[in-house]
Coordinates of C-alpha atoms in Angstrom, one line a residue:
M1 CA 178.6 62.1 85.4
P2 CA 178.2 62.3 89.6
A3 CA 175.0 64.6 88.9
V4 CA 173.2 61.6 87.1
I5 CA 174.6 58.5 88.9
V6 CA 172.7 57.9 92.0
D7 CA 174.5 54.9 93.2
C8 CA 177.4 52.6 92.2
A9 CA 179.0 49.6 93.8
I10 CA 180.7 46.3 93.4
Y11 CA 179.3 43.2 95.0
R12 CA 181.2 40.2 95.7
D13 CA 179.3 37.0 97.0
G14 CA 176.3 39.0 97.5
R15 CA 177.7 41.8 99.6
R16 CA 178.6 45.3 98.7
T17 CA 182.2 45.8 99.2
E18 CA 183.1 49.6 97.9
R19 CA 181.9 52.8 95.9
P20 CA 184.7 52.4 93.2
A21 CA 185.9 56.0 92.2
D22 CA 186.1 55.0 88.6
F23 CA 183.5 52.5 87.2
S24 CA 185.8 51.6 84.3
D25 CA 188.4 49.9 86.3
A26 CA 185.6 48.6 88.8
L27 CA 184.0 47.0 85.8
D28 CA 187.4 45.4 84.7
E29 CA 187.7 44.3 88.4
A30 CA 184.4 42.8 88.5
R31 CA 185.1 40.7 85.3
A32 CA 188.2 39.4 86.5
S33 CA 186.4 37.9 89.4
H34 CA 183.7 35.3 89.1
D35 CA 181.7 36.3 92.0
A36 CA 181.3 40.0 91.6
F37 CA 179.6 42.3 89.7
L38 CA 179.1 46.3 89.4
W39 CA 175.9 48.0 89.8
I40 CA 175.6 51.4 88.6
G41 CA 172.4 53.3 88.9
L42 CA 171.7 56.4 86.5
H43 CA 168.8 59.0 86.8
E44 CA 167.9 60.8 83.6
P45 CA 171.1 61.3 81.8
T46 CA 171.8 63.1 78.7
E47 CA 173.3 61.6 75.6
T48 CA 176.6 63.1 76.6
E49 CA 176.5 61.7 80.1
F50 CA 175.6 58.0 78.7
D51 CA 178.4 57.8 76.2
L52 CA 180.9 56.8 78.5
V53 CA 178.6 54.1 80.1
R54 CA 177.7 52.9 76.4
D55 CA 181.2 52.9 75.4
E56 CA 182.8 51.1 78.9
F57 CA 179.8 48.7 78.9
G58 CA 179.5 47.9 75.5
L59 CA 176.0 48.3 75.4
H60 CA 173.9 48.2 72.1
P61 CA 173.0 51.6 70.5
L62 CA 169.4 50.6 69.7
A63 CA 169.1 49.9 73.4
V64 CA 170.9 53.0 74.5
E65 CA 168.9 55.3 72.3
D66 CA 165.5 53.7 73.9
A67 CA 166.9 54.4 77.0
L68 CA 167.8 58.0 76.7
R69 CA 164.3 58.6 74.9
A70 CA 162.3 57.0 77.0
H71 CA 158.6 56.8 76.1
Q72 CA 159.1 53.1 75.5
R73 CA 156.3 50.0 76.0
P74 CA 157.6 47.3 78.4
K75 CA 159.7 44.8 76.8
L76 CA 162.7 42.6 76.8
E77 CA 165.4 42.6 74.2
V78 CA 168.5 40.1 74.0
Y79 CA 171.7 41.6 72.5
D80 CA 175.3 40.2 72.2
D81 CA 176.8 41.6 75.2
S82 CA 173.8 42.7 77.3
L83 CA 170.1 41.9 78.1
F84 CA 167.7 45.2 77.9
A85 CA 164.5 45.2 79.8
V86 CA 162.2 48.3 79.9
L87 CA 159.6 48.4 83.0
K88 CA 157.2 51.2 83.8
P89 CA 156.6 51.7 87.3
V90 CA 153.2 53.5 88.1
V91 CA 152.6 56.2 90.6
Y92 CA 149.2 56.9 92.6
E93 CA 148.7 60.8 93.8
P94 CA 146.0 60.4 96.4
E95 CA 145.5 64.2 96.3
S96 CA 144.2 64.1 92.6
D97 CA 143.4 60.5 92.4
T98 CA 145.6 60.3 89.2
V99 CA 147.8 57.6 88.0
S100 CA 151.0 58.3 86.1
A101 CA 153.7 56.0 84.5
D102 CA 157.5 56.6 84.8
E103 CA 160.3 54.5 83.1
L104 CA 162.7 52.2 84.4
M105 CA 165.5 50.5 82.0
V106 CA 167.9 47.6 83.1
F107 CA 170.6 46.5 81.2
I108 CA 172.6 43.3 82.6
G109 CA 175.6 41.7 81.3
D110 CA 178.3 39.2 82.3
A111 CA 179.1 41.4 85.3
F112 CA 177.5 44.4 85.2
V113 CA 174.1 45.8 85.9
V114 CA 173.1 49.4 84.8
T115 CA 169.8 50.9 85.6
V116 CA 168.5 54.1 83.8
R117 CA 165.5 55.7 85.5
H118 CA 163.2 58.5 84.1
G119 CA 160.7 60.4 86.5
E120 CA 160.4 60.2 90.4
G121 CA 158.3 57.3 90.8
A122 CA 160.7 54.6 90.7
P123 CA 163.4 55.1 93.2
L124 CA 165.5 52.2 93.7
A125 CA 167.3 52.9 96.7
A126 CA 164.8 50.6 98.6
V127 CA 165.5 47.8 96.1
R128 CA 169.1 48.3 96.6
R129 CA 168.7 48.1 100.5
R130 CA 166.2 45.1 100.6
L131 CA 168.8 43.2 98.1
E132 CA 171.9 44.3 100.2
A133 CA 170.2 42.9 103.3
E134 CA 169.7 39.5 101.5
P135 CA 173.1 38.4 100.4
E136 CA 171.9 34.6 99.4
V137 CA 170.0 36.5 96.7
L138 CA 172.1 39.2 95.6
K139 CA 174.9 36.4 95.2
H140 CA 173.0 35.3 92.1
G141 CA 174.5 38.4 90.3
P142 CA 172.8 40.8 87.8
T143 CA 169.9 38.3 87.6
A144 CA 169.1 38.9 91.4
V145 CA 168.7 42.7 90.6
L146 CA 166.5 42.2 87.5
Y147 CA 164.5 39.9 89.5
A148 CA 164.2 42.4 92.5
V149 CA 163.4 45.3 90.2
S150 CA 160.9 43.6 88.6
D151 CA 159.3 42.4 91.8
A152 CA 159.1 45.8 93.3
V153 CA 157.6 47.4 90.2
V154 CA 154.9 44.6 90.0
D155 CA 154.1 44.5 94.0
H156 CA 153.5 48.5 93.4
Y157 CA 151.0 47.5 91.0
M158 CA 149.0 45.7 93.2
D159 CA 149.2 48.4 95.8
V160 CA 147.9 51.3 93.0
A161 CA 145.5 48.7 91.8
G162 CA 143.9 48.5 95.6
E163 CA 143.8 52.1 95.5
L164 CA 141.9 52.6 92.2
Q165 CA 139.6 49.7 93.6
V166 CA 139.0 52.1 96.9
D167 CA 138.2 55.1 94.6
L168 CA 136.0 53.2 92.3
E169 CA 133.7 52.2 95.0
E170 CA 133.3 55.6 96.4
L171 CA 132.6 56.6 92.5
E172 CA 130.0 54.0 92.4
T173 CA 128.5 54.9 95.7
E174 CA 128.0 58.5 94.4
V175 CA 126.6 57.3 91.3
F176 CA 124.1 54.8 92.8
A177 CA 123.1 56.9 95.5
P178 CA 119.2 57.3 95.7
T179 CA 119.2 60.7 96.8
S180 CA 122.1 61.8 94.6
S181 CA 121.8 65.2 93.1
G182 CA 125.0 66.1 91.9
D183 CA 125.8 67.7 88.6
S184 CA 125.4 64.8 86.0
K185 CA 127.8 66.5 83.4
N186 CA 130.6 66.4 86.3
T187 CA 129.9 62.9 87.3
A188 CA 130.2 61.5 83.6
A189 CA 133.5 63.4 83.3
R190 CA 134.6 62.2 86.4
I191 CA 134.0 58.6 85.3
Y192 CA 135.9 59.2 81.7
T193 CA 138.7 60.6 84.1
F194 CA 138.8 57.5 85.9
K195 CA 138.9 55.4 82.7
R196 CA 142.0 57.4 81.5
Q197 CA 143.6 56.6 84.6
V198 CA 142.9 52.8 84.4
L199 CA 143.9 53.1 80.6
E200 CA 147.3 54.5 81.8
F201 CA 147.7 51.8 84.3
R202 CA 147.1 48.9 81.6
R203 CA 149.5 50.4 79.3
A204 CA 152.1 50.0 81.7
A205 CA 151.1 46.6 83.2
G206 CA 149.6 44.6 80.2
P207 CA 152.9 44.7 77.9
L208 CA 154.9 43.7 80.9
T209 CA 153.4 39.9 80.6
G210 CA 155.2 39.1 77.6
P211 CA 158.8 39.8 79.1
M212 CA 158.0 38.3 82.4
T213 CA 156.5 35.1 80.7
R214 CA 159.8 35.0 78.6
L215 CA 162.2 35.7 81.8
A216 CA 160.1 32.7 83.6
G217 CA 161.2 30.3 80.7
A218 CA 164.4 28.8 79.9
G219 CA 167.1 30.0 77.6
V220 CA 167.4 33.8 78.2
P221 CA 170.8 35.0 77.9
F222 CA 172.5 36.4 81.1
V223 CA 169.9 35.1 83.2
H224 CA 170.6 32.3 85.9
A225 CA 168.7 29.3 85.3
D226 CA 167.7 29.1 89.1
A227 CA 166.0 32.3 88.8
Q228 CA 163.0 30.9 86.5
P229 CA 160.6 30.2 89.7
F230 CA 161.1 33.6 90.8
F231 CA 160.2 35.1 87.8
R232 CA 157.5 33.1 87.4
D233 CA 156.1 34.2 90.6
V234 CA 156.5 37.6 89.3
A235 CA 154.6 36.9 86.3
D236 CA 152.0 35.5 88.7
H237 CA 151.4 38.9 90.3
L238 CA 151.4 40.8 87.1
T239 CA 148.8 38.4 85.7
R240 CA 146.7 39.1 89.0
A241 CA 147.3 42.9 88.8
N242 CA 146.2 42.8 85.1
E243 CA 143.3 40.7 86.1
Q244 CA 142.3 43.4 88.8
V245 CA 142.8 46.3 86.5
E246 CA 140.6 44.5 83.7
G247 CA 138.0 44.2 86.4
L248 CA 138.2 47.8 87.1
D249 CA 137.8 48.9 83.5
R250 CA 134.7 46.6 83.0
L251 CA 133.2 48.0 85.9
L252 CA 134.0 51.3 84.8
S253 CA 132.0 50.7 81.6
D254 CA 129.1 49.0 83.7
I255 CA 128.9 52.2 85.9
L256 CA 129.1 54.7 82.9
S257 CA 126.3 52.8 81.1
A258 CA 124.2 53.0 84.3
H259 CA 124.6 56.6 84.7
L260 CA 123.7 57.3 81.2
A261 CA 120.7 55.1 81.7
Q262 CA 119.8 57.0 84.8
M263 CA 120.3 60.2 82.8
G264 CA 117.6 59.0 80.2
V265 CA 115.0 57.9 83.0
R266 CA 115.3 61.4 84.4
Q267 CA 114.9 63.1 81.2
N268 CA 112.1 60.9 80.4
D269 CA 110.6 61.8 83.9
D270 CA 111.3 65.5 83.2
M271 CA 109.7 65.3 79.8
R272 CA 106.5 63.6 81.1
K273 CA 106.2 66.5 83.7
I274 CA 106.4 68.9 81.1
S275 CA 103.8 67.3 78.8
A276 CA 101.6 66.6 82.0
W277 CA 101.7 70.3 82.8
A278 CA 101.3 71.5 79.2
A279 CA 98.3 69.3 78.7
M280 CA 96.7 70.8 82.0
A281 CA 97.4 74.3 80.4
A282 CA 96.1 73.6 77.1
V283 CA 92.5 72.8 78.3
P284 CA 91.9 76.4 79.6
T285 CA 93.8 77.6 76.8
M286 CA 91.4 76.1 74.3
V287 CA 88.3 77.0 75.9
A288 CA 89.3 80.6 76.6
G289 CA 90.2 80.6 72.8
I290 CA 87.0 79.5 71.6
Y291 CA 85.0 82.0 74.0
G292 CA 87.6 84.7 72.8
M293 CA 86.6 84.6 69.5
N294 CA 84.7 87.8 68.2
F295 CA 81.4 86.2 66.6
D296 CA 78.0 87.7 67.5
H297 CA 76.1 84.7 67.0
M298 CA 77.8 82.1 69.5
P299 CA 75.7 79.9 72.0
E300 CA 75.7 80.5 75.6
L301 CA 77.2 84.4 75.5
H302 CA 74.1 85.8 76.8
W303 CA 73.6 83.5 79.5
A304 CA 73.7 85.1 83.2
W305 CA 76.1 82.0 84.2
T306 CA 78.1 81.6 81.4
Y307 CA 81.5 83.0 82.8
P308 CA 81.4 81.1 86.1
A309 CA 80.4 77.9 84.1
V310 CA 83.2 78.2 81.9
V311 CA 85.7 78.9 84.5
G312 CA 84.0 75.9 86.7
L313 CA 84.4 73.9 83.5
M314 CA 88.4 74.5 83.1
G315 CA 88.9 74.2 86.7
V316 CA 87.4 70.7 86.7
A317 CA 89.2 69.7 83.6
V318 CA 92.5 70.8 85.1
V319 CA 91.9 69.0 88.6
G320 CA 90.7 65.8 86.7
L321 CA 93.9 66.0 84.3
H322 CA 96.1 66.6 87.3
R323 CA 94.6 63.6 89.1
L324 CA 95.1 61.2 86.0
F325 CA 98.8 62.3 85.6
K326 CA 99.3 61.9 89.3
R327 CA 97.8 58.2 89.4
R328 CA 100.0 57.4 86.6
G329 CA 103.2 58.8 87.9
W330 CA 103.7 61.7 85.5
L331 CA 103.9 64.1 88.3

């Protein structure tokens, strides 16, 4: 268990007291006091490692299964002895311009908080330090931890959305650059890749709206009544993040449509140029084909000026077609 326990502490009246040697005794101690609770943080525990936590805290088997297997949608579930919340923090990699989602599970009960983290993108050390610096918030017990974790996750959504906005502006500038001569296939691939990043973001942030709205309302067990305004604030930030991501998705679709339209226009221009050159080549080919037929009785074959006249006719015709196509914008 020490390998998966990131931190474990008892908090009394909003202040950290000690790191217990045995969290089973610590839980009994916290329950015996009306102003204390135990917070234990785990990182990717196995089923065997989590069995002791499940038995001591009385966690529901279905919630334990979700916490161990991960790959869950954000949700909020109420059980007899605990409240189970799933959040999906997102991570932005500036080197590769990619977005990935990790998972964070939170169990809260009468006098305990158990956080289970999957992945490296949702460290809770900073959240714990911030809470320990605000005992007036932490004294509200497990509810304060759930609020702080949710607030940190949603605030990071806003940061990642801002990074994606910057990347999208760069992509938009590249697509609509008047002198752009890049590989159109590569540009389309970049747009589709970007859409996948936005979709990954939406899968993490979108389903969280329901749980946050529910926490902002009344009647949720194990949630302090005074915490409703704080969860409403988190829900408001989440709504803004979702709106920003939806705007990015719509703009990406518009950029993709514009890029495909540009490709169609360029292909039409290329086809017109090819057709123009083919038409100019067809005239001398036709004249030469007529005079290349092997017949004895053909007009003008015995004229002294037939050859230069025919060559001149072909030249005049080609020049005339070139000027016509140039004037119409085909060349």
